[in-house]
Tab-separated table of C-alpha atoms in Angstrom:
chain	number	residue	atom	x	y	z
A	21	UNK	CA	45.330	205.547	-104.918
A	22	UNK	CA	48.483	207.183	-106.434
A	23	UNK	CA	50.351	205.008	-103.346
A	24	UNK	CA	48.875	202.013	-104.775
A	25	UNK	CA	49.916	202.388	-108.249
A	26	UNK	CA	53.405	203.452	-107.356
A	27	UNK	CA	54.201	201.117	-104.523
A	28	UNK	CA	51.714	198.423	-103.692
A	29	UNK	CA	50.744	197.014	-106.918
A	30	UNK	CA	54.234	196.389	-108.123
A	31	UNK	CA	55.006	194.680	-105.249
A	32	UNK	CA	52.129	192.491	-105.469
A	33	UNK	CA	52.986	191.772	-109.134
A	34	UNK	CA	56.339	190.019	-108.091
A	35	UNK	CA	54.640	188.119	-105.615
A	36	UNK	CA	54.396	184.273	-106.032
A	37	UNK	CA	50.906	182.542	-105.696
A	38	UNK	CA	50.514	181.052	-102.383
A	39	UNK	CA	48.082	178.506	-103.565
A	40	UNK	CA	49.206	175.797	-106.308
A	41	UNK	CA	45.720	176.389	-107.545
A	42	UNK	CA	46.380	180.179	-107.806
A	43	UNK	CA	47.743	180.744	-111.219
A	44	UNK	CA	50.053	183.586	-111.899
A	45	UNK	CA	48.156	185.558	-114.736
A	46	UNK	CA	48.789	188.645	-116.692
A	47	UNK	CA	46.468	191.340	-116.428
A	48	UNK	CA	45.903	194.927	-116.548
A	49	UNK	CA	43.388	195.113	-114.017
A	50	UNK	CA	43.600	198.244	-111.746
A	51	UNK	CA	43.019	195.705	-108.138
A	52	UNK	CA	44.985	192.492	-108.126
A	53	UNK	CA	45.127	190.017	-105.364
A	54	UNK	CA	48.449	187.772	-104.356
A	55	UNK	CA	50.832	186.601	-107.005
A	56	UNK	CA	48.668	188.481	-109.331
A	57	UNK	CA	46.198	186.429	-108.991
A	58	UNK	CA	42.379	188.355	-109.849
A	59	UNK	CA	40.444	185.628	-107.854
A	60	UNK	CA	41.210	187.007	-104.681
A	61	UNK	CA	39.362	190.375	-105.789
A	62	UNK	CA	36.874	190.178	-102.869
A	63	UNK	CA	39.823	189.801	-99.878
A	64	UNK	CA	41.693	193.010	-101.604
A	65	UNK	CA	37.801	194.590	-101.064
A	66	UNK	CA	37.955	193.299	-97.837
A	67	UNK	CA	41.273	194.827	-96.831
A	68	UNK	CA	40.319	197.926	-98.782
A	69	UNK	CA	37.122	198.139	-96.555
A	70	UNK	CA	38.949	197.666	-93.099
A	71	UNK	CA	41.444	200.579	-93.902
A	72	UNK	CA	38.382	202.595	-94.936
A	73	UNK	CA	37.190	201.912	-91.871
A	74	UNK	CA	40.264	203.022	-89.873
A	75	UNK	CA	39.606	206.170	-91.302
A	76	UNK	CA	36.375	206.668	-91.038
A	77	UNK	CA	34.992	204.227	-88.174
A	78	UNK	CA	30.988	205.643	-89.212
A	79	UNK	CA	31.715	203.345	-92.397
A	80	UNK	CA	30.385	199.836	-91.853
A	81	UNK	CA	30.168	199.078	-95.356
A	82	UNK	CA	30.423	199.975	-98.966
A	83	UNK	CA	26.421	201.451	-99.600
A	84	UNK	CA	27.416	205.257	-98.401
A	85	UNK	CA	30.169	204.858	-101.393
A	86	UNK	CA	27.945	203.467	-103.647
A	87	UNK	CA	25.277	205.780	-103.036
A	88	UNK	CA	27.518	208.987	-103.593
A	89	UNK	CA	28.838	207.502	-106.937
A	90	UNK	CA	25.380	206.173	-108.637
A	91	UNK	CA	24.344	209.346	-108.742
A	92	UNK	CA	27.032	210.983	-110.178
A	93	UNK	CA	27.043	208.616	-112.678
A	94	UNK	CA	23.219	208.815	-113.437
A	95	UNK	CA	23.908	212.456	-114.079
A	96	UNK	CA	27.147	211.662	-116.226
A	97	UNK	CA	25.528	208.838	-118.606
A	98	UNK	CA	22.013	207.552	-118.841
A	99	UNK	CA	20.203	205.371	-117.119
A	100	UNK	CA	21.052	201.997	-118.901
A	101	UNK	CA	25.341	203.250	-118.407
A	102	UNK	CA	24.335	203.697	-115.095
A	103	UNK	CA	23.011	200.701	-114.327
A	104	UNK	CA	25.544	198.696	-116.214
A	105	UNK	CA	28.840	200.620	-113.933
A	106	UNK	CA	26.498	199.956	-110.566
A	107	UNK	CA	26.229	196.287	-111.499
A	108	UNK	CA	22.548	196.383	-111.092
A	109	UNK	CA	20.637	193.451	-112.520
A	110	UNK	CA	16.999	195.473	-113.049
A	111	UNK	CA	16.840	199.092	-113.575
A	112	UNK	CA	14.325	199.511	-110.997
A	113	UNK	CA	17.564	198.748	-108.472
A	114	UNK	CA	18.499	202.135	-109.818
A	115	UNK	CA	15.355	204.052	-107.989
A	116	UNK	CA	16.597	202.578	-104.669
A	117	UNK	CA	19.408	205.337	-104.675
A	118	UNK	CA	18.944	208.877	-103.229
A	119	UNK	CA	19.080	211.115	-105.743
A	120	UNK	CA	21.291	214.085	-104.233
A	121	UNK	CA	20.279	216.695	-106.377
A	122	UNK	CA	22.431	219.533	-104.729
A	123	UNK	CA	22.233	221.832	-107.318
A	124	UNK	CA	18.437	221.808	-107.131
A	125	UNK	CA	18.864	222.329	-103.407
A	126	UNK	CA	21.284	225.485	-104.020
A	127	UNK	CA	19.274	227.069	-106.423
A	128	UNK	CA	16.027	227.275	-103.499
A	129	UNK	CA	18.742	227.868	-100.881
A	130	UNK	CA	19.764	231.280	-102.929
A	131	UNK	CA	16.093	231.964	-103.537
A	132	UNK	CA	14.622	231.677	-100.207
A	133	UNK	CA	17.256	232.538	-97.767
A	134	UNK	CA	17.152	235.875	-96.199
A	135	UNK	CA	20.683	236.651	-96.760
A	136	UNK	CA	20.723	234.987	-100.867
């Protein structure tokens, strides 16, 4: 990410629009597509996705992310926040997460095991 700020969206900043229909736009979005253009959002996503999966060839696409973040976030604002950051349209979407509740997990860990 600190690559990205430094080197790649600058770069893509001076870039021209390939498209006439692509107009060149100021913004201060984080993830900008060609000639700063934020229309191509989903092809930087797309990129984004095939280096992830360079990485890590398990990833086929971006649920194991979003279920490690919704979470996090459920346990950082409420419910409604939540919901709102995940881009989910009902809050019942939000039950359709696992809830990883590790600490709950470590706390019977340390009471049952032999050795806790």
């Amino acid at each position: 990410m600190y690559g990205y700020m430094l080197q790649v969206r600058p770069e893509t900043l001076k870039m021209e629009p390939e498209l006439k229909s692509q107009i060149r736009q100021e913004t201060d979005q984080l993830f900008i597509g060609e000639g700063s253009n934020c229309y191509s959002f989903s092809n930087l996503m797309t990129l984004l996705m095939v280096k992830f999966r360079k990485i890590n060839p398990g990833i086929q696409n971006d649920n194991p992310i979003r279920a490690s973040v919704i979470p996090k976030w459920v346990k950082m604002y409420h419910l409604r926040k939540a919901q709102y950051l995940a881009g989910h349209r009902y809050i019942s979407s939000m039950e359709s997460h696992p809830k990883n509740d590790m600490e709950g997990l470590k706390e019977v860990v340390d009471k049952f095991h032999p050795l806790g």
